[in-house]
Amino acid sequence: MKPDQFPGLNRQRERLKDAEAVTQYVKKEYPRLDPRDFTDIFPAEEIERDIADANHLEHQFKDREVIADSEQISKALEGIVIDQTRRSAWLGLTTEIVRTSAHDDIRNGVDAVAEFTNEEIFERMALAIDATRAADQTIITKKIERNLRKILNEKPETRVKYFASLADDFRGSLDGIVPVVIGLDTQHCKELIDLLSELIRLQENKNRTPALQEKFLERRTAIENHPAQIVFLKQIEVQLDFYEEVFSKRTLTKDQQLLLDRVSTLKALIQEIVKDKSRNQNIRITDDYEQDSVLRNIREVTYRLRIQP
């Protein structure tokens, strides 16, 4: 069989190879939090159980090849969000982002924690981020409904067991943080993966010619100003607005009122970040990314859930 007999399959393999390169780069640059660094907070036996449980579940995913391919793309997307929030302030100039432990990723469904720092805000403001490339509305619906039940205390609240802040010296568990889903459809994921994988290759080339250096700077600027960051911020804003409206229709407990206040503060911060990117950094969403399937489905799902009796 000649390599060019199945060009679609070859492109898929190349994309998975690029996704793997991005994932490995992120693993090296931003290692997961290690539960064994928390032995002063949790018993060693409990930590070892969490590690063994996460390893077992991770191997189950790897044994299912189709899911493994899809998971590879999602992991690359998650890595890009973390990398570019750190390097290019995708989620705001004063936003820190932490890659979670395998336990919190697999058991608690949290890929990363975005922590919003503001000298006028004294409470810890954080979002639990679940990154996805699944444009299927059924999957988006399940994720948002799950998060809504957590927000309303109809199922255990969102918890990150192992957390170490980059904003201060806090270490320990984060409870009751606000969960959100972000993502891009497959085509936009591929575009981002292609861009960052090429940037990584250029960055690792220590003998760049002037032409390659120019290309490197061009690609770096492209990802720094990429419209995907506005897509993610809009997705977060839509979900926070949805939570706010759901709360407004209920008689709230004291804890729910505190969570509503947190949601409202986070929404205002996100809106200000989007304005700043447009006004001061000239970063805007393009028509193509405005039509991203994940963004569209988040809007449609939250609208449908709003009008349900």
CSV table of C-alpha atoms in Angstrom, one decimal:
chain,number,residue,atom,x,y,z
A,1,MET,CA,0.0,0.0,0.0
A,2,LYS,CA,1.4,3.4,-1.0
A,3,PRO,CA,1.4,6.2,1.6
A,4,ASP,CA,-0.6,8.5,-0.6
A,5,GLN,CA,-3.4,6.0,-1.3
A,6,PHE,CA,-5.2,7.2,1.9
A,7,PRO,CA,-4.4,10.9,2.2
A,8,GLY,CA,-7.2,11.4,4.8
A,9,LEU,CA,-5.8,8.7,7.1
A,10,ASN,CA,-2.3,10.2,6.7
A,11,ARG,CA,-3.5,13.7,7.6
A,12,GLN,CA,-5.2,12.2,10.6
A,13,ARG,CA,-2.0,10.5,11.7
A,14,GLU,CA,0.0,13.7,11.3
A,15,ARG,CA,-2.6,15.7,13.3
A,16,LEU,CA,-2.5,13.1,16.1
A,17,LYS,CA,1.3,13.3,16.0
A,18,ASP,CA,1.1,17.1,16.3
A,19,ALA,CA,-1.4,16.8,19.1
A,20,GLU,CA,1.0,14.4,20.9
A,21,ALA,CA,3.8,16.9,20.4
A,22,VAL,CA,1.8,19.7,22.0
A,23,THR,CA,0.7,17.4,24.9
A,24,GLN,CA,4.3,16.4,25.6
A,25,TYR,CA,5.5,20.0,25.5
A,26,VAL,CA,2.8,21.0,28.0
A,27,LYS,CA,3.7,18.0,30.3
A,28,LYS,CA,7.3,19.2,30.3
A,29,GLU,CA,6.5,22.9,30.7
A,30,TYR,CA,3.6,22.6,33.1
A,31,PRO,CA,3.7,19.4,35.1
A,32,ARG,CA,0.5,18.3,36.8
A,33,LEU,CA,0.2,19.0,40.5
A,34,ASP,CA,1.6,15.9,42.3
A,35,PRO,CA,-0.6,14.7,45.2
A,36,ARG,CA,2.6,13.5,47.0
A,37,ASP,CA,3.5,17.1,47.5
A,38,PHE,CA,0.5,17.4,49.8
A,39,THR,CA,1.5,14.9,52.5
A,40,ASP,CA,1.4,17.7,55.1
A,41,ILE,CA,-2.3,18.1,54.4
A,42,PHE,CA,-3.6,14.6,53.5
A,43,PRO,CA,-2.7,11.2,54.9
A,44,ALA,CA,-0.1,9.4,52.7
A,45,GLU,CA,-2.4,6.3,52.4
A,46,GLU,CA,-5.3,8.5,51.0
A,47,ILE,CA,-2.9,10.1,48.5
A,48,GLU,CA,-1.7,6.8,47.3
A,49,ARG,CA,-5.3,5.6,46.8
A,50,ASP,CA,-6.1,8.7,44.7
A,51,ILE,CA,-3.0,8.1,42.6
A,52,ALA,CA,-3.8,4.4,42.0
A,53,ASP,CA,-7.4,5.2,41.2
A,54,ALA,CA,-6.4,7.9,38.6
A,55,ASN,CA,-3.8,5.5,37.0
A,56,HIS,CA,-6.4,2.8,36.7
A,57,LEU,CA,-9.0,5.0,35.1
A,58,GLU,CA,-6.3,6.6,32.8
A,59,HIS,CA,-5.3,3.1,31.5
A,60,GLN,CA,-9.0,2.3,30.8
A,61,PHE,CA,-9.1,5.3,28.4
A,62,LYS,CA,-5.9,4.4,26.7
A,63,ASP,CA,-7.2,0.9,26.0
A,64,ARG,CA,-10.0,2.3,23.9
A,65,GLU,CA,-8.3,3.5,20.7
A,66,VAL,CA,-11.1,5.6,19.3
A,67,ILE,CA,-11.6,7.4,22.5
A,68,ALA,CA,-7.9,7.7,22.9
A,69,ASP,CA,-7.6,9.6,19.6
A,70,SER,CA,-10.4,12.0,20.6
A,71,GLU,CA,-8.9,12.4,24.1
A,72,GLN,CA,-5.5,13.3,22.5
A,73,ILE,CA,-7.1,16.2,20.7
A,74,SER,CA,-8.9,17.4,23.9
A,75,LYS,CA,-5.7,17.1,25.9
A,76,ALA,CA,-3.8,19.1,23.3
A,77,LEU,CA,-6.5,21.8,23.5
A,78,GLU,CA,-6.4,21.8,27.3
A,79,GLY,CA,-2.6,22.2,27.0
A,80,ILE,CA,-2.9,25.1,24.6
A,81,VAL,CA,-5.3,27.0,26.9
A,82,ILE,CA,-2.9,26.5,29.8
A,83,ASP,CA,0.2,27.5,27.8
A,84,GLN,CA,-1.3,30.6,26.2
A,85,THR,CA,-3.0,31.8,29.4
A,86,ARG,CA,0.5,31.7,31.0
A,87,ARG,CA,2.4,33.1,28.0
A,88,SER,CA,-0.1,35.3,26.2
A,89,ALA,CA,-2.7,36.2,28.9
A,90,TRP,CA,-5.5,34.5,26.9
A,91,LEU,CA,-7.8,34.7,30.0
A,92,GLY,CA,-6.7,38.1,31.2
A,93,LEU,CA,-3.5,39.9,32.2
A,94,THR,CA,-4.0,39.1,35.9
A,95,THR,CA,-5.3,35.6,35.5
A,96,GLU,CA,-3.2,32.6,36.7
A,97,ILE,CA,-4.0,29.1,35.5
A,98,VAL,CA,-2.9,25.8,37.2
A,99,ARG,CA,-3.0,22.4,35.6
A,100,THR,CA,-4.7,20.0,38.0
A,101,SER,CA,-3.6,16.6,39.3
A,102,ALA,CA,-4.6,13.5,37.4
A,103,HIS,CA,-7.0,12.8,40.3
A,104,ASP,CA,-8.9,16.1,39.9
A,105,ASP,CA,-8.9,15.8,36.1
A,106,ILE,CA,-10.3,12.3,36.0
A,107,ARG,CA,-12.4,12.0,39.2
A,108,ASN,CA,-13.6,15.6,39.5
A,109,GLY,CA,-13.7,16.6,35.8
A,110,VAL,CA,-11.5,19.6,36.2
A,111,ASP,CA,-8.7,20.1,33.7
A,112,ALA,CA,-7.4,23.4,35.1
A,113,VAL,CA,-8.2,26.1,37.6
A,114,ALA,CA,-8.2,29.7,36.4
A,115,GLU,CA,-7.6,32.1,39.3
A,116,PHE,CA,-8.6,35.7,38.8
A,117,THR,CA,-6.6,38.2,40.8
A,118,ASN,CA,-7.7,41.8,41.4
A,119,GLU,CA,-6.5,44.2,44.1
A,120,GLU,CA,-10.1,45.3,44.7
A,121,ILE,CA,-11.3,41.7,45.3
A,122,PHE,CA,-10.2,39.9,48.5
A,123,GLU,CA,-12.1,36.6,48.0
A,124,ARG,CA,-10.4,33.8,46.0
A,125,MET,CA,-12.1,34.0,42.5
A,126,ALA,CA,-11.6,30.8,40.5
A,127,LEU,CA,-13.1,28.8,37.7
A,128,ALA,CA,-13.0,25.1,37.3
A,129,ILE,CA,-12.3,24.5,33.6
A,130,ASP,CA,-13.3,21.5,31.6
A,131,ALA,CA,-11.9,21.8,28.1
A,132,THR,CA,-13.5,19.9,25.2
A,133,ARG,CA,-13.4,19.4,21.5
A,134,ALA,CA,-16.8,17.7,21.5
A,135,ALA,CA,-19.2,19.8,19.3
A,136,ASP,CA,-22.0,17.3,19.8
A,137,GLN,CA,-24.9,19.1,21.5
A,138,THR,CA,-25.8,16.1,23.6
A,139,ILE,CA,-22.3,16.0,25.2
A,140,ILE,CA,-22.4,19.8,25.8
A,141,THR,CA,-25.9,19.5,27.4
A,142,LYS,CA,-24.7,16.7,29.7
A,143,LYS,CA,-21.7,18.8,30.8
A,144,ILE,CA,-23.7,22.0,31.4
A,145,GLU,CA,-26.5,20.1,33.2
A,146,ARG,CA,-24.0,18.4,35.4
A,147,ASN,CA,-22.4,21.8,36.3
A,148,LEU,CA,-25.8,23.3,37.0
A,149,ARG,CA,-26.6,20.5,39.4
A,150,LYS,CA,-23.3,21.2,41.2
A,151,ILE,CA,-24.1,24.9,41.3
A,152,LEU,CA,-27.5,24.2,42.8
A,153,ASN,CA,-26.2,21.6,45.3
A,154,GLU,CA,-28.2,18.8,43.7
A,155,LYS,CA,-25.0,16.8,43.4
A,156,PRO,CA,-21.6,17.3,45.2
A,157,GLU,CA,-20.2,20.7,44.5
A,158,THR,CA,-17.2,21.2,42.3
A,159,ARG,CA,-14.0,20.4,44.3
A,160,VAL,CA,-10.4,20.5,43.4
A,161,LYS,CA,-8.7,18.4,46.1
A,162,TYR,CA,-5.1,19.2,45.3
A,163,PHE,CA,-4.5,22.9,44.5
A,164,ALA,CA,-1.5,25.2,44.8
A,165,SER,CA,-2.1,28.8,43.9
A,166,LEU,CA,0.3,30.8,41.7
A,167,ALA,CA,-1.2,34.0,43.0
A,168,ASP,CA,-0.3,33.5,46.7
A,169,ASP,CA,1.0,30.7,48.9
A,170,PHE,CA,-2.3,28.9,49.4
A,171,ARG,CA,-2.2,25.1,49.2
A,172,GLY,CA,-5.0,22.7,49.8
A,173,SER,CA,-8.5,22.0,48.5
A,174,LEU,CA,-10.8,24.4,46.7
A,175,ASP,CA,-14.4,23.8,47.4
A,176,GLY,CA,-17.5,25.3,45.7
A,177,ILE,CA,-15.6,26.8,42.8
A,178,VAL,CA,-17.6,27.7,39.7
A,179,PRO,CA,-17.5,25.1,36.9
A,180,VAL,CA,-17.5,26.0,33.2
A,181,VAL,CA,-17.0,24.2,29.9
A,182,ILE,CA,-14.8,25.7,27.2
A,183,GLY,CA,-13.8,24.3,23.8
A,184,LEU,CA,-13.5,24.5,20.1
A,185,ASP,CA,-14.9,22.3,17.4
A,186,THR,CA,-12.7,19.8,15.6
A,187,GLN,CA,-11.6,22.1,12.7
A,188,HIS,CA,-10.7,25.0,15.0
A,189,CYS,CA,-8.8,22.6,17.4
A,190,LYS,CA,-6.8,21.3,14.4
A,191,GLU,CA,-5.9,24.9,13.4
A,192,LEU,CA,-4.7,25.7,16.9
A,193,ILE,CA,-2.8,22.4,17.2
A,194,ASP,CA,-1.1,23.0,13.8
A,195,LEU,CA,-0.1,26.5,14.8
A,196,LEU,CA,1.3,25.7,18.2
A,197,SER,CA,3.1,22.5,17.1
A,198,GLU,CA,4.8,24.5,14.3
A,199,LEU,CA,5.7,27.2,16.9
A,200,ILE,CA,7.2,24.5,19.1
A,201,ARG,CA,9.3,23.1,16.3
A,202,LEU,CA,10.6,26.5,15.4
A,203,GLN,CA,11.3,27.3,19.0
A,204,GLU,CA,13.3,24.1,19.5
A,205,ASN,CA,15.4,24.8,16.4
A,206,LYS,CA,18.5,26.5,17.8
A,207,ASN,CA,19.9,27.2,14.4
A,208,ARG,CA,17.1,29.3,13.0
A,209,THR,CA,17.9,31.2,9.8
A,210,PRO,CA,16.7,34.8,9.6
A,211,ALA,CA,13.8,33.6,7.5
A,212,LEU,CA,12.9,30.9,10.1
A,213,GLN,CA,13.2,33.5,12.9
A,214,GLU,CA,10.8,35.8,11.0
A,215,LYS,CA,8.4,32.9,10.7
A,216,PHE,CA,8.8,32.1,14.4
A,217,LEU,CA,7.9,35.7,15.4
A,218,GLU,CA,5.0,35.7,12.9
A,219,ARG,CA,3.6,32.4,14.4
A,220,ARG,CA,4.1,33.6,17.9
A,221,THR,CA,2.2,36.8,17.2
A,222,ALA,CA,-0.6,34.8,15.5
A,223,ILE,CA,-1.2,32.7,18.6
A,224,GLU,CA,-0.9,35.6,21.0
A,225,ASN,CA,-3.7,37.4,19.2
A,226,HIS,CA,-5.7,34.3,18.2
A,227,PRO,CA,-9.5,34.7,18.2
A,228,ALA,CA,-9.9,31.4,20.1
A,229,GLN,CA,-9.2,33.3,23.3
A,230,ILE,CA,-12.3,35.5,22.8
A,231,VAL,CA,-14.3,32.3,22.0
A,232,PHE,CA,-13.3,30.9,25.4
A,233,LEU,CA,-14.1,34.1,27.3
A,234,LYS,CA,-17.5,34.3,25.6
A,235,GLN,CA,-18.3,30.7,26.5
A,236,ILE,CA,-17.5,31.4,30.1
A,237,GLU,CA,-19.6,34.6,30.1
A,238,VAL,CA,-22.6,32.8,28.6
A,239,GLN,CA,-22.5,30.1,31.3
A,240,LEU,CA,-22.0,32.6,34.2
A,241,ASP,CA,-24.9,34.7,32.9
A,242,PHE,CA,-27.0,31.5,32.8
A,243,TYR,CA,-26.1,30.6,36.4
A,244,GLU,CA,-27.0,34.1,37.4
A,245,GLU,CA,-30.4,33.9,35.8
A,246,VAL,CA,-31.1,30.4,37.3
A,247,PHE,CA,-30.3,31.8,40.8
A,248,SER,CA,-32.5,34.8,40.3
A,249,LYS,CA,-35.6,32.6,40.0
A,250,ARG,CA,-35.0,30.8,43.3
A,251,THR,CA,-35.1,31.4,47.0
A,252,LEU,CA,-31.4,31.1,47.9
A,253,THR,CA,-29.7,29.6,50.9
A,254,LYS,CA,-26.9,31.5,52.5
A,255,ASP,CA,-24.3,29.4,50.6
A,256,GLN,CA,-26.1,29.8,47.3
A,257,GLN,CA,-26.2,33.6,47.8
A,258,LEU,CA,-22.4,33.6,48.4
A,259,LEU,CA,-22.0,31.5,45.2
A,260,LEU,CA,-24.2,33.9,43.3
A,261,ASP,CA,-22.1,36.8,44.4
A,262,ARG,CA,-19.0,35.0,43.2
A,263,VAL,CA,-20.7,34.2,39.8
A,264,SER,CA,-21.6,37.9,39.4
A,265,THR,CA,-18.1,39.1,40.2
A,266,LEU,CA,-16.6,36.6,37.8
A,267,LYS,CA,-18.9,37.6,35.1
A,268,ALA,CA,-18.0,41.3,35.5
A,269,LEU,CA,-14.3,40.4,35.4
A,270,ILE,CA,-14.7,38.4,32.2
A,271,GLN,CA,-16.7,41.2,30.6
A,272,GLU,CA,-13.9,43.6,31.5
A,273,ILE,CA,-11.2,41.3,30.1
A,274,VAL,CA,-13.1,41.0,26.8
A,275,LYS,CA,-13.4,44.8,26.6
A,276,ASP,CA,-9.7,45.3,27.4
A,277,LYS,CA,-8.7,42.8,24.7
A,278,SER,CA,-10.8,44.7,22.1
A,279,ARG,CA,-10.1,48.2,23.2
A,280,ASN,CA,-6.4,48.0,24.2
A,281,GLN,CA,-5.0,44.9,22.4
A,282,ASN,CA,-7.2,44.9,19.3
A,283,ILE,CA,-8.0,41.3,19.7
A,284,ARG,CA,-11.5,40.4,18.4
A,285,ILE,CA,-13.4,37.3,17.4
A,286,THR,CA,-13.6,36.6,13.7
A,287,ASP,CA,-16.7,35.6,11.8
A,288,ASP,CA,-15.4,32.1,11.5
A,289,TYR,CA,-14.8,31.6,15.2
A,290,GLU,CA,-18.1,33.3,16.1
A,291,GLN,CA,-19.7,30.4,14.3
A,292,ASP,CA,-17.7,27.8,16.3
A,293,SER,CA,-19.9,24.8,17.0
A,294,VAL,CA,-19.0,24.5,20.6
A,295,LEU,CA,-19.7,28.2,21.2
A,296,ARG,CA,-23.0,27.9,19.3
A,297,ASN,CA,-24.0,24.8,21.3
A,298,ILE,CA,-23.2,26.4,24.6
A,299,ARG,CA,-25.4,29.3,23.7
A,300,GLU,CA,-28.2,27.1,22.5
A,301,VAL,CA,-28.1,24.7,25.4
A,302,THR,CA,-28.1,27.5,28.1
A,303,TYR,CA,-31.0,29.2,26.2
A,304,ARG,CA,-33.0,26.0,26.2
A,305,LEU,CA,-32.4,25.3,29.8
A,306,ARG,CA,-33.4,28.9,30.7
A,307,ILE,CA,-36.8,28.5,29.2
A,308,GLN,CA,-37.6,25.1,30.6
A,309,PRO,CA,-40.2,25.2,33.3
